[in-house]
mmCIF file of C-alpha atoms and ligand atoms in Angstrom:
data_model
loop_
_atom_site.group_PDB
_atom_site.id
_atom_site.type_symbol
_atom_site.label_atom_id
_atom_site.label_comp_id
_atom_site.label_asym_id
_atom_site.label_seq_id
_atom_site.Cartn_x
_atom_site.Cartn_y
_atom_site.Cartn_z
ATOM 1 C CA MET R 1 150.294 72.723 94.232
ATOM 2 C CA ALA R 2 150.051 69.753 93.007
ATOM 3 C CA THR R 3 146.692 70.061 91.183
ATOM 4 C CA VAL R 4 146.893 72.659 89.833
ATOM 5 C CA GLY R 5 145.420 72.389 85.829
ATOM 6 C CA LYS R 6 144.594 68.669 86.753
ATOM 7 C CA VAL R 7 140.833 67.725 87.429
ATOM 8 C CA ILE R 8 140.301 67.001 91.465
ATOM 9 C CA LYS R 9 138.947 63.922 92.410
ATOM 10 C CA CYS R 10 136.275 64.541 95.176
ATOM 11 C CA LYS R 11 132.674 64.511 97.042
ATOM 12 C CA ALA R 12 129.864 66.428 96.513
ATOM 13 C CA ALA R 13 126.165 65.869 97.637
ATOM 14 C CA VAL R 14 123.959 65.634 94.128
ATOM 15 C CA ALA R 15 120.716 66.247 93.770
ATOM 16 C CA TRP R 16 119.679 63.486 91.648
ATOM 17 C CA GLU R 17 115.969 63.798 91.425
ATOM 18 C CA ALA R 18 113.881 66.566 92.584
ATOM 19 C CA GLY R 19 112.706 66.446 96.851
ATOM 20 C CA LYS R 20 114.930 63.333 96.568
ATOM 21 C CA PRO R 21 117.860 62.763 99.922
ATOM 22 C CA LEU R 22 121.509 63.982 97.814
ATOM 23 C CA VAL R 23 123.558 61.817 97.412
ATOM 24 C CA ILE R 24 127.654 62.037 98.259
ATOM 25 C CA GLU R 25 128.961 61.379 94.724
ATOM 26 C CA GLU R 26 132.867 61.265 93.545
ATOM 27 C CA VAL R 27 132.886 64.056 91.149
ATOM 28 C CA GLU R 28 135.792 64.996 88.652
ATOM 29 C CA VAL R 29 136.387 69.048 89.331
ATOM 30 C CA ALA R 30 137.431 70.344 85.849
ATOM 31 C CA PRO R 31 140.333 72.208 86.408
ATOM 32 C CA PRO R 32 139.193 76.382 86.339
ATOM 33 C CA GLN R 33 139.435 78.035 82.662
ATOM 34 C CA LYS R 34 139.095 81.833 81.653
ATOM 35 C CA MET R 35 138.281 84.647 84.382
ATOM 36 C CA GLU R 36 137.517 81.691 86.308
ATOM 37 C CA VAL R 37 138.696 80.358 89.849
ATOM 38 C CA ARG R 38 138.481 76.910 92.112
ATOM 39 C CA ILE R 39 138.275 77.254 95.276
ATOM 40 C CA LYS R 40 138.507 74.726 97.898
ATOM 41 C CA ILE R 41 135.185 74.540 100.451
ATOM 42 C CA LEU R 42 135.429 74.141 103.934
ATOM 43 C CA TYR R 43 132.343 75.610 104.951
ATOM 44 C CA THR R 44 129.282 75.889 103.426
ATOM 45 C CA SER R 45 125.461 76.354 104.931
ATOM 46 C CA LEU R 46 121.967 75.791 103.828
ATOM 47 C CA CYS R 47 119.655 78.806 102.479
ATOM 48 C CA HIS R 48 116.047 78.715 101.922
ATOM 49 C CA THR R 49 117.020 78.862 97.775
ATOM 50 C CA ASP R 50 118.278 75.830 97.554
ATOM 51 C CA VAL R 51 115.313 73.542 99.274
ATOM 52 C CA TYR R 52 113.582 76.068 96.850
ATOM 53 C CA PHE R 53 115.317 74.505 93.994
ATOM 54 C CA TRP R 54 115.996 70.968 95.132
ATOM 55 C CA GLU R 55 111.876 70.644 95.843
ATOM 56 C CA ALA R 56 111.257 71.969 92.375
ATOM 57 C CA LYS R 57 107.731 72.751 93.289
ATOM 58 C CA SER R 58 107.266 76.560 93.195
ATOM 59 C CA GLN R 59 110.568 76.686 91.009
ATOM 60 C CA ASP R 60 111.538 75.083 88.028
ATOM 61 C CA SER R 61 114.991 73.013 88.253
ATOM 62 C CA VAL R 62 117.876 70.625 86.709
ATOM 63 C CA PHE R 63 118.718 67.539 87.856
ATOM 64 C CA PRO R 64 121.316 66.585 88.438
ATOM 65 C CA ARG R 65 122.995 69.128 90.264
ATOM 66 C CA ILE R 66 124.985 70.071 92.737
ATOM 67 C CA LEU R 67 123.489 73.209 94.777
ATOM 68 C CA GLY R 68 124.875 75.780 97.358
ATOM 69 C CA HIS R 69 125.570 79.242 97.368
ATOM 70 C CA GLU R 70 126.222 80.331 101.406
ATOM 71 C CA ALA R 71 130.208 79.383 101.989
ATOM 72 C CA ALA R 72 133.736 79.660 102.529
ATOM 73 C CA GLY R 73 136.591 78.245 101.086
ATOM 74 C CA VAL R 74 139.942 78.903 100.145
ATOM 75 C CA VAL R 75 141.689 79.392 96.220
ATOM 76 C CA GLU R 76 142.940 76.236 94.883
ATOM 77 C CA SER R 77 144.209 77.639 91.504
ATOM 78 C CA VAL R 78 142.533 80.677 88.905
ATOM 79 C CA GLY R 79 142.781 80.481 85.347
ATOM 80 C CA GLU R 80 143.428 82.329 82.616
ATOM 81 C CA GLY R 81 142.945 86.045 82.783
ATOM 82 C CA VAL R 82 143.182 85.866 87.289
ATOM 83 C CA THR R 83 144.943 88.485 88.560
ATOM 84 C CA GLU R 84 141.726 89.560 91.996
ATOM 85 C CA VAL R 85 142.715 85.877 93.249
ATOM 86 C CA ALA R 86 145.849 83.786 94.102
ATOM 87 C CA PRO R 87 145.514 80.620 95.622
ATOM 88 C CA GLY R 88 145.304 80.120 99.940
ATOM 89 C CA ASP R 89 143.365 83.574 99.579
ATOM 90 C CA HIS R 90 140.384 83.054 101.531
ATOM 91 C CA VAL R 91 136.971 83.820 99.600
ATOM 92 C CA LEU R 92 133.118 83.842 99.576
ATOM 93 C CA PRO R 93 131.480 82.580 96.929
ATOM 94 C CA VAL R 94 127.701 84.780 96.203
ATOM 95 C CA PHE R 95 125.098 83.621 94.021
ATOM 96 C CA THR R 96 125.384 87.154 91.651
ATOM 97 C CA GLY R 97 128.230 88.451 90.773
ATOM 98 C CA GLU R 98 130.343 91.657 89.919
ATOM 99 C CA CYS R 99 132.580 91.801 86.452
ATOM 100 C CA GLY R 100 133.417 95.785 87.581
ATOM 101 C CA ASP R 101 132.707 96.717 83.971
ATOM 102 C CA CYS R 102 128.689 97.135 82.810
ATOM 103 C CA ALA R 103 127.010 99.536 83.473
ATOM 104 C CA HIS R 104 125.419 98.393 86.630
ATOM 105 C CA CYS R 105 128.434 98.061 88.336
ATOM 106 C CA LYS R 106 129.377 101.097 87.416
ATOM 107 C CA SER R 107 126.707 102.731 88.620
ATOM 108 C CA ALA R 108 126.551 103.709 92.737
ATOM 109 C CA GLU R 109 123.161 102.138 92.706
ATOM 110 C CA SER R 110 123.250 98.327 91.418
ATOM 111 C CA ASN R 111 124.354 95.698 91.836
ATOM 112 C CA MET R 112 122.755 93.850 88.880
ATOM 113 C CA CYS R 113 125.585 93.229 87.049
ATOM 114 C CA SER R 114 124.955 92.977 83.344
ATOM 115 C CA LEU R 115 127.240 89.977 83.194
ATOM 116 C CA LEU R 116 127.329 87.690 86.644
ATOM 117 C CA ARG R 117 124.350 88.600 88.169
ATOM 118 C CA ILE R 118 121.994 85.811 89.949
ATOM 119 C CA ASN R 119 120.572 83.775 87.005
ATOM 120 C CA THR R 120 118.573 80.429 88.753
ATOM 121 C CA GLU R 121 118.349 78.970 85.547
ATOM 122 C CA ARG R 122 121.833 78.785 84.230
ATOM 123 C CA ALA R 123 123.799 75.418 85.203
ATOM 124 C CA VAL R 124 127.040 75.684 83.181
ATOM 125 C CA MET R 125 129.376 78.571 83.585
ATOM 126 C CA ILE R 126 129.438 81.321 81.388
ATOM 127 C CA GLY R 127 132.265 81.301 79.280
ATOM 128 C CA ASP R 128 131.994 77.672 77.848
ATOM 129 C CA GLN R 129 128.226 77.386 78.315
ATOM 130 C CA LYS R 130 129.785 73.440 79.958
ATOM 131 C CA SER R 131 130.000 72.547 83.533
ATOM 132 C CA ARG R 132 133.188 71.865 85.166
ATOM 133 C CA PHE R 133 131.683 68.756 87.835
ATOM 134 C CA SER R 134 131.272 65.407 86.134
ATOM 135 C CA ILE R 135 130.771 61.666 86.892
ATOM 136 C CA ASN R 136 131.673 59.365 84.734
ATOM 137 C CA GLY R 137 132.042 61.747 82.033
ATOM 138 C CA LYS R 138 128.036 62.812 82.406
ATOM 139 C CA PRO R 139 128.080 66.713 83.618
ATOM 140 C CA VAL R 140 126.511 67.315 86.795
ATOM 141 C CA TYR R 141 125.121 70.670 86.844
ATOM 142 C CA HIS R 142 125.739 73.862 88.364
ATOM 143 C CA PHE R 143 123.516 76.292 90.795
ATOM 144 C CA LEU R 144 124.026 79.854 90.914
ATOM 145 C CA GLY R 145 127.198 79.863 89.497
ATOM 146 C CA THR R 146 127.817 79.089 93.059
ATOM 147 C CA SER R 147 127.743 74.760 93.600
ATOM 148 C CA THR R 148 129.451 74.858 97.458
ATOM 149 C CA PHE R 149 128.010 71.529 98.307
ATOM 150 C CA SER R 150 130.982 69.766 96.687
ATOM 151 C CA GLU R 151 134.548 69.739 98.597
ATOM 152 C CA TYR R 152 136.075 71.415 94.982
ATOM 153 C CA THR R 153 133.693 74.029 93.060
ATOM 154 C CA VAL R 154 134.793 76.709 89.939
ATOM 155 C CA LEU R 155 133.389 79.805 90.173
ATOM 156 C CA HIS R 156 133.727 83.005 87.707
ATOM 157 C CA VAL R 157 136.370 85.473 89.337
ATOM 158 C CA GLY R 158 133.638 88.041 89.403
ATOM 159 C CA CYS R 159 131.258 85.699 92.138
ATOM 160 C CA LEU R 160 133.815 86.054 94.905
ATOM 161 C CA ALA R 161 134.733 88.331 97.376
ATOM 162 C CA LYS R 162 138.545 87.398 98.925
ATOM 163 C CA ILE R 163 137.889 88.332 103.380
ATOM 164 C CA ASN R 164 140.130 89.858 105.368
ATOM 165 C CA PRO R 165 142.013 86.101 106.187
ATOM 166 C CA GLN R 166 141.942 86.704 110.053
ATOM 167 C CA ALA R 167 138.092 85.712 109.375
ATOM 168 C CA PRO R 168 136.564 82.873 111.037
ATOM 169 C CA LEU R 169 135.600 81.117 108.096
ATOM 170 C CA ASP R 170 132.870 78.259 110.285
ATOM 171 C CA LYS R 171 131.166 81.195 111.439
ATOM 172 C CA VAL R 172 131.699 84.064 108.073
ATOM 173 C CA CYS R 173 130.176 81.219 105.917
ATOM 174 C CA VAL R 174 126.799 82.486 106.461
ATOM 175 C CA LEU R 175 127.695 85.968 104.893
ATOM 176 C CA SER R 176 128.138 84.591 101.618
ATOM 177 C CA CYS R 177 124.080 85.068 101.137
ATOM 178 C CA GLY R 178 121.167 85.416 103.868
ATOM 179 C CA ILE R 179 122.418 87.525 107.019
ATOM 180 C CA SER R 180 123.926 90.116 104.374
ATOM 181 C CA THR R 181 121.025 89.673 102.236
ATOM 182 C CA GLY R 182 118.714 90.935 104.777
ATOM 183 C CA LEU R 183 121.108 93.130 106.661
ATOM 184 C CA GLY R 184 121.691 95.226 103.776
ATOM 185 C CA ALA R 185 118.011 94.703 102.605
ATOM 186 C CA THR R 186 117.553 97.147 105.888
ATOM 187 C CA LEU R 187 120.661 99.197 105.901
ATOM 188 C CA ASN R 188 120.543 99.304 102.065
ATOM 189 C CA VAL R 189 117.963 99.742 100.873
ATOM 190 C CA ALA R 190 114.857 99.957 103.439
ATOM 191 C CA LYS R 191 116.969 102.836 105.397
ATOM 192 C CA PRO R 192 115.608 102.777 108.756
ATOM 193 C CA PHE R 193 115.867 106.439 110.156
ATOM 194 C CA LYS R 194 116.766 106.463 114.513
ATOM 195 C CA GLY R 195 113.608 105.325 116.383
ATOM 196 C CA SER R 196 111.611 104.260 113.647
ATOM 197 C CA SER R 197 109.332 101.745 113.344
ATOM 198 C CA VAL R 198 110.370 98.209 111.235
ATOM 199 C CA ALA R 199 107.992 95.094 110.326
ATOM 200 C CA VAL R 200 110.222 91.794 109.389
ATOM 201 C CA PHE R 201 107.439 89.667 107.567
ATOM 202 C CA GLY R 202 109.836 86.237 108.652
ATOM 203 C CA LEU R 203 112.071 85.182 111.051
ATOM 204 C CA GLY R 204 114.407 82.814 109.006
ATOM 205 C CA ALA R 205 118.178 84.090 108.661
ATOM 206 C CA VAL R 206 117.067 86.740 106.637
ATOM 207 C CA GLY R 207 114.601 87.997 108.598
ATOM 208 C CA LEU R 208 116.472 88.338 110.869
ATOM 209 C CA GLY R 209 119.815 90.153 109.040
ATOM 210 C CA ALA R 210 116.745 92.594 108.432
ATOM 211 C CA ALA R 211 116.394 92.925 112.342
ATOM 212 C CA GLU R 212 120.116 92.977 112.868
ATOM 213 C CA GLY R 213 120.121 95.721 110.585
ATOM 214 C CA ALA R 214 116.605 97.752 112.334
ATOM 215 C CA ARG R 215 118.612 97.165 115.168
ATOM 216 C CA LEU R 216 122.104 98.693 114.018
ATOM 217 C CA ALA R 217 120.058 101.507 112.159
ATOM 218 C CA GLY R 218 118.913 102.335 115.561
ATOM 219 C CA ALA R 219 115.211 102.192 114.996
ATOM 220 C CA SER R 220 113.148 101.601 118.329
ATOM 221 C CA ARG R 221 110.519 98.872 117.361
ATOM 222 C CA VAL R 222 111.430 96.132 115.317
ATOM 223 C CA ILE R 223 108.264 94.210 114.855
ATOM 224 C CA GLY R 224 108.697 90.345 113.604
ATOM 225 C CA VAL R 225 105.925 88.500 112.024
ATOM 226 C CA ASP R 226 106.382 84.969 111.555
ATOM 227 C CA LEU R 227 103.752 81.894 111.260
ATOM 228 C CA ASN R 228 105.665 79.884 113.368
ATOM 229 C CA PRO R 229 105.136 80.518 116.905
ATOM 230 C CA ALA R 230 108.902 78.943 117.294
ATOM 231 C CA ARG R 231 110.345 81.554 116.284
ATOM 232 C CA PHE R 232 109.534 84.288 118.716
ATOM 233 C CA GLU R 233 111.715 83.126 121.173
ATOM 234 C CA GLU R 234 114.670 83.023 119.640
ATOM 235 C CA ALA R 235 113.812 86.199 117.749
ATOM 236 C CA LYS R 236 114.583 88.627 120.528
ATOM 237 C CA LYS R 237 118.259 87.704 120.319
ATOM 238 C CA PHE R 238 117.815 89.959 117.419
ATOM 239 C CA GLY R 239 116.930 93.288 118.767
ATOM 240 C CA VAL R 240 113.046 91.875 117.557
ATOM 241 C CA THR R 241 110.708 93.942 120.408
ATOM 242 C CA GLU R 242 106.883 92.769 119.377
ATOM 243 C CA PHE R 243 105.495 89.508 117.363
ATOM 244 C CA VAL R 244 103.052 89.013 115.278
ATOM 245 C CA ASN R 245 101.376 85.404 114.751
ATOM 246 C CA PRO R 246 98.799 86.380 111.760
ATOM 247 C CA LYS R 247 96.890 83.118 112.331
ATOM 248 C CA ASP R 248 96.490 84.942 115.806
ATOM 249 C CA TYR R 249 93.669 87.131 114.078
ATOM 250 C CA ASN R 250 90.905 87.086 112.030
ATOM 251 C CA LYS R 251 91.815 90.606 110.028
ATOM 252 C CA PRO R 252 94.840 90.547 107.293
ATOM 253 C CA VAL R 253 98.035 91.421 109.605
ATOM 254 C CA GLN R 254 98.680 94.951 107.168
ATOM 255 C CA GLU R 255 95.631 96.069 109.402
ATOM 256 C CA VAL R 256 96.675 94.515 113.092
ATOM 257 C CA ILE R 257 100.514 96.485 112.108
ATOM 258 C CA ALA R 258 98.041 99.797 111.528
ATOM 259 C CA GLU R 259 96.499 99.167 114.442
ATOM 260 C CA MET R 260 99.563 98.490 116.948
ATOM 261 C CA THR R 261 101.566 101.618 114.949
ATOM 262 C CA ASP R 262 99.375 104.201 114.654
ATOM 263 C CA GLY R 263 98.479 104.055 111.080
ATOM 264 C CA GLY R 264 101.286 102.294 109.576
ATOM 265 C CA VAL R 265 105.553 100.843 110.398
ATOM 266 C CA ASP R 266 108.108 103.529 108.763
ATOM 267 C CA ARG R 267 109.488 100.401 106.727
ATOM 268 C CA SER R 268 108.554 96.811 106.238
ATOM 269 C CA VAL R 269 111.207 94.036 104.879
ATOM 270 C CA GLU R 270 109.482 91.153 104.057
ATOM 271 C CA CYS R 271 111.676 87.483 103.669
ATOM 272 C CA THR R 272 109.642 85.054 103.405
ATOM 273 C CA GLY R 273 108.986 84.236 99.910
ATOM 274 C CA ASN R 274 105.553 83.802 100.805
ATOM 275 C CA ILE R 275 102.956 86.276 97.998
ATOM 276 C CA ASN R 276 100.454 86.711 100.822
ATOM 277 C CA ALA R 277 102.626 88.197 103.120
ATOM 278 C CA MET R 278 104.446 89.728 100.250
ATOM 279 C CA ILE R 279 101.202 92.095 99.427
ATOM 280 C CA SER R 280 101.053 92.588 103.821
ATOM 281 C CA ALA R 281 104.445 93.860 104.062
ATOM 282 C CA PHE R 282 103.554 96.660 101.380
ATOM 283 C CA GLU R 283 99.671 97.463 102.625
ATOM 284 C CA CYS R 284 101.037 97.424 106.626
ATOM 285 C CA VAL R 285 104.055 100.321 105.430
ATOM 286 C CA HIS R 286 102.358 103.989 106.763
ATOM 287 C CA ASP R 287 101.623 106.717 103.785
ATOM 288 C CA GLY R 288 103.165 109.595 102.974
ATOM 289 C CA TRP R 289 106.636 107.738 103.954
ATOM 290 C CA GLY R 290 106.693 104.342 104.290
ATOM 291 C CA VAL R 291 108.542 101.660 102.484
ATOM 292 C CA ALA R 292 108.206 98.280 101.860
ATOM 293 C CA VAL R 293 111.011 96.004 101.073
ATOM 294 C CA LEU R 294 110.632 92.392 99.111
ATOM 295 C CA VAL R 295 113.555 89.854 99.628
ATOM 296 C CA GLY R 296 111.782 86.688 99.987
ATOM 297 C CA VAL R 297 112.284 84.279 96.627
ATOM 298 C CA PRO R 298 108.572 84.264 94.995
ATOM 299 C CA HIS R 299 106.720 80.837 93.773
ATOM 300 C CA LYS R 300 107.368 80.942 89.787
ATOM 301 C CA GLU R 301 103.391 82.140 89.004
ATOM 302 C CA ALA R 302 102.560 84.785 91.915
ATOM 303 C CA VAL R 303 101.508 87.335 90.982
ATOM 304 C CA PHE R 304 101.617 90.964 92.680
ATOM 305 C CA LYS R 305 98.270 92.447 93.540
ATOM 306 C CA THR R 306 97.547 96.173 95.288
ATOM 307 C CA HIS R 307 95.045 98.841 95.105
ATOM 308 C CA PRO R 308 97.241 101.520 92.982
ATOM 309 C CA VAL R 309 96.238 103.864 95.635
ATOM 310 C CA ASN R 310 98.182 102.006 97.944
ATOM 311 C CA PHE R 311 100.423 104.335 96.423
ATOM 312 C CA LEU R 312 99.333 107.397 95.235
ATOM 313 C CA ASN R 313 99.140 107.383 99.321
ATOM 314 C CA GLU R 314 103.248 108.187 98.993
ATOM 315 C CA ARG R 315 104.330 104.419 100.258
ATOM 316 C CA THR R 316 107.210 103.237 98.015
ATOM 317 C CA LEU R 317 107.577 99.576 97.061
ATOM 318 C CA LYS R 318 111.640 97.739 96.402
ATOM 319 C CA GLY R 319 112.505 95.026 95.828
ATOM 320 C CA THR R 320 116.579 93.673 96.343
ATOM 321 C CA PHE R 321 118.883 90.714 95.736
ATOM 322 C CA PHE R 322 121.545 90.186 98.290
ATOM 323 C CA GLY R 323 121.362 93.547 99.868
ATOM 324 C CA ASN R 324 121.992 96.061 97.385
ATOM 325 C CA TYR R 325 125.371 94.288 97.737
ATOM 326 C CA LYS R 326 127.800 94.282 95.154
ATOM 327 C CA PRO R 327 129.711 91.299 95.878
ATOM 328 C CA ARG R 328 133.097 92.202 95.531
ATOM 329 C CA SER R 329 133.385 95.479 96.314
ATOM 330 C CA ASP R 330 131.145 95.595 99.583
ATOM 331 C CA LEU R 331 131.325 92.045 101.376
ATOM 332 C CA PRO R 332 135.073 92.393 102.320
ATOM 333 C CA SER R 333 133.259 95.192 104.818
ATOM 334 C CA VAL R 334 130.068 92.355 105.765
ATOM 335 C CA VAL R 335 132.818 90.035 106.842
ATOM 336 C CA GLU R 336 134.738 93.878 108.795
ATOM 337 C CA MET R 337 131.822 95.096 110.461
ATOM 338 C CA TYR R 338 131.944 91.182 112.213
ATOM 339 C CA MET R 339 135.676 91.391 113.211
ATOM 340 C CA ASN R 340 134.951 94.731 114.350
ATOM 341 C CA LYS R 341 131.898 93.247 116.628
ATOM 342 C CA GLU R 342 129.317 96.037 114.927
ATOM 343 C CA LEU R 343 128.018 92.545 113.686
ATOM 344 C CA GLU R 344 126.952 89.584 115.431
ATOM 345 C CA VAL R 345 127.192 86.563 113.678
ATOM 346 C CA ASP R 346 127.371 83.543 116.139
ATOM 347 C CA LYS R 347 124.021 84.000 117.112
ATOM 348 C CA PHE R 348 122.681 83.111 113.398
ATOM 349 C CA ILE R 349 124.694 79.694 113.030
ATOM 350 C CA THR R 350 122.173 77.386 115.857
ATOM 351 C CA HIS R 351 123.371 74.106 114.315
ATOM 352 C CA THR R 352 126.407 72.216 112.645
ATOM 353 C CA VAL R 353 126.939 68.755 110.597
ATOM 354 C CA PRO R 354 129.421 66.829 109.061
ATOM 355 C CA PHE R 355 129.231 66.963 105.076
ATOM 356 C CA ALA R 356 127.835 62.971 105.473
ATOM 357 C CA GLU R 357 125.190 64.636 106.923
ATOM 358 C CA ILE R 358 124.160 67.221 104.869
ATOM 359 C CA ASN R 359 120.586 66.020 104.418
ATOM 360 C CA LYS R 360 119.513 66.858 108.252
ATOM 361 C CA ALA R 361 120.103 70.217 106.884
ATOM 362 C CA PHE R 362 117.370 70.203 104.980
ATOM 363 C CA GLU R 363 115.382 68.399 107.511
ATOM 364 C CA LEU R 364 115.892 71.503 110.321
ATOM 365 C CA MET R 365 115.032 73.836 107.623
ATOM 366 C CA LEU R 366 112.341 72.149 106.308
ATOM 367 C CA LYS R 367 110.821 71.756 109.970
ATOM 368 C CA GLY R 368 111.485 75.109 110.794
ATOM 369 C CA GLU R 369 114.142 74.376 113.600
ATOM 370 C CA GLY R 370 116.991 76.674 114.144
ATOM 371 C CA LEU R 371 118.079 79.374 111.347
ATOM 372 C CA ARG R 372 121.882 78.377 109.725
ATOM 373 C CA CYS R 373 123.113 74.962 109.644
ATOM 374 C CA VAL R 374 127.048 75.021 109.190
ATOM 375 C CA ILE R 375 128.284 72.172 107.231
ATOM 376 C CA ARG R 376 131.427 71.362 107.374
ATOM 377 C CA MET R 377 133.312 69.882 104.568
ATOM 378 C CA GLU R 378 135.817 67.646 106.583
HETATM 379 P P1 NAD W 1 113.987 80.578 106.333
HETATM 380 O O1 NAD W 1 112.738 78.955 105.884
HETATM 381 O O2 NAD W 1 114.526 80.036 107.492
HETATM 382 O O3 NAD W 1 112.787 80.935 107.479
HETATM 383 C C1 NAD W 1 111.609 82.204 106.454
HETATM 384 C C2 NAD W 1 110.782 82.242 107.648
HETATM 385 O O4 NAD W 1 109.145 82.721 106.897
HETATM 386 C C3 NAD W 1 110.535 81.183 108.777
HETATM 387 O O5 NAD W 1 110.287 81.392 110.042
HETATM 388 C C4 NAD W 1 108.227 80.873 108.073
HETATM 389 O O6 NAD W 1 108.188 80.331 108.985
HETATM 390 C C5 NAD W 1 108.371 82.427 107.933
HETATM 391 N N1 NAD W 1 106.836 82.380 106.728
HETATM 392 C C6 NAD W 1 107.003 81.590 105.394
HETATM 393 N N2 NAD W 1 105.670 82.304 104.839
HETATM 394 C C7 NAD W 1 105.126 83.266 105.490
HETATM 395 C C8 NAD W 1 103.613 84.104 106.137
HETATM 396 N N3 NAD W 1 103.008 83.686 105.003
HETATM 397 N N4 NAD W 1 103.804 84.846 107.172
HETATM 398 C C9 NAD W 1 104.647 85.119 107.975
HETATM 399 N N5 NAD W 1 105.713 84.400 107.724
HETATM 400 C C10 NAD W 1 106.327 83.855 106.551
HETATM 401 O O7 NAD W 1 114.376 81.103 104.947
HETATM 402 P P2 NAD W 1 116.242 81.856 104.853
HETATM 403 O O8 NAD W 1 116.819 81.376 104.677
HETATM 404 O O9 NAD W 1 115.524 82.907 106.374
HETATM 405 O O10 NAD W 1 114.672 82.791 103.521
HETATM 406 C C11 NAD W 1 114.288 84.070 104.106
HETATM 407 C C12 NAD W 1 113.125 83.663 102.476
HETATM 408 O O11 NAD W 1 114.659 84.883 101.226
HETATM 409 C C13 NAD W 1 113.051 82.636 101.535
HETATM 410 O O12 NAD W 1 112.135 83.309 100.737
HETATM 411 C C14 NAD W 1 114.440 83.180 99.979
HETATM 412 O O13 NAD W 1 114.925 82.461 99.254
HETATM 413 C C15 NAD W 1 114.686 84.256 100.147
HETATM 414 N N6 NAD W 1 116.109 84.902 99.898
HETATM 415 C C16 NAD W 1 116.320 86.131 98.839
HETATM 416 C C17 NAD W 1 117.380 86.527 98.687
HETATM 417 C C18 NAD W 1 117.635 87.704 97.868
HETATM 418 O O14 NAD W 1 119.191 88.418 97.227
HETATM 419 N N7 NAD W 1 116.737 88.605 97.920
HETATM 420 C C19 NAD W 1 118.660 85.866 99.117
HETATM 421 C C20 NAD W 1 119.024 84.842 100.032
HETATM 422 C C21 NAD W 1 117.195 84.259 100.483
HETATM 423 ZN ZN1 ZN W 2 120.545 82.251 99.549
#
């Protein structure tokens, strides 16, 4: 290809300042270096994590920055040493990686790769600590090693899952973060048994991915908890059988759930990022066997407070990034679940906008409207 080894000039949505609309700019994208891959993004979508780092209220961020981590694309060129993917391969970028060599990658239980695990502070490439994006020679920073709000981006090869080329990229782009995260949090971490009760806190795409996991695991009751009553109608399509809005009660939601379930749910999955919801999600599981899983990204100063007796009473608290999936090894099989019609993905995509209107996706998420807004790059 004519672009191999050269700088590519293309459009990217740049976050210049916290909370200010993104600006579509012409950026220069340097060629991939050792163990890196340059990809053409075809579809990307907005996840709440992007919004936290754009707002930079509950998180520290760096500007100017190219956000975005939920996406699908095609490999344009590869750097030295890359053998896993080749130009033309269809890939999903992932915000946490898999080097394949460290103790975590060799463990069957962990996806917390020592080299490529999620790092929200790093704004440059791991290899040379430099950015591959620039405008008039000045660097524009990376986000989560993915920066998918750009027509072209550069990633470490360990942050790319090579997927079935038949999979429609406009749909499976949403599997590169939110839905797989929720799904895996239930299937791989909470592990509900057939006939069990599961509470899901937060009915956005991540929470409804968790509900989808509960349905696949054969749970008989899925209790959805959300402060936004508009979420409830939509959640029915995802197998959520009952709804609780904490605002409707003058007692803690964990007590409401304990009363509904004769002592507590068997499993709970928290997908809000709110510390009080995290505590409620733990305290609403049944003593003796209940397991709670935290998924939401907490405020930088959040502190989890509960009485230790809640643990002595044999409740378990866990947390997970990316639903415990190893991005390279496991994500292709999540795409296959969609291709085999086991997993429904289309219903998560409630809006689509052209790249020029990317700020609309932010407005929708801030208003709590819809689940995923897919941004078409072309
Ligand atoms: P979203 O904004 O679409 O959905 C969040 C939902 O939680 C909303 O419907 C909101 O009304 C609800 N909510 C907020 N506070 C609540 C409370 N106190 N009680 C009940 N409901 C409450 O967001 P999303 O994209 O689905 O992401 C959900 C969370 O998961 C975010 O915190 C995001 O950063 C996090 N996340 C984590 C991972 C991971 O790997 N651990 C990956 C992706 C996203
Ligand atoms: Zn995400």
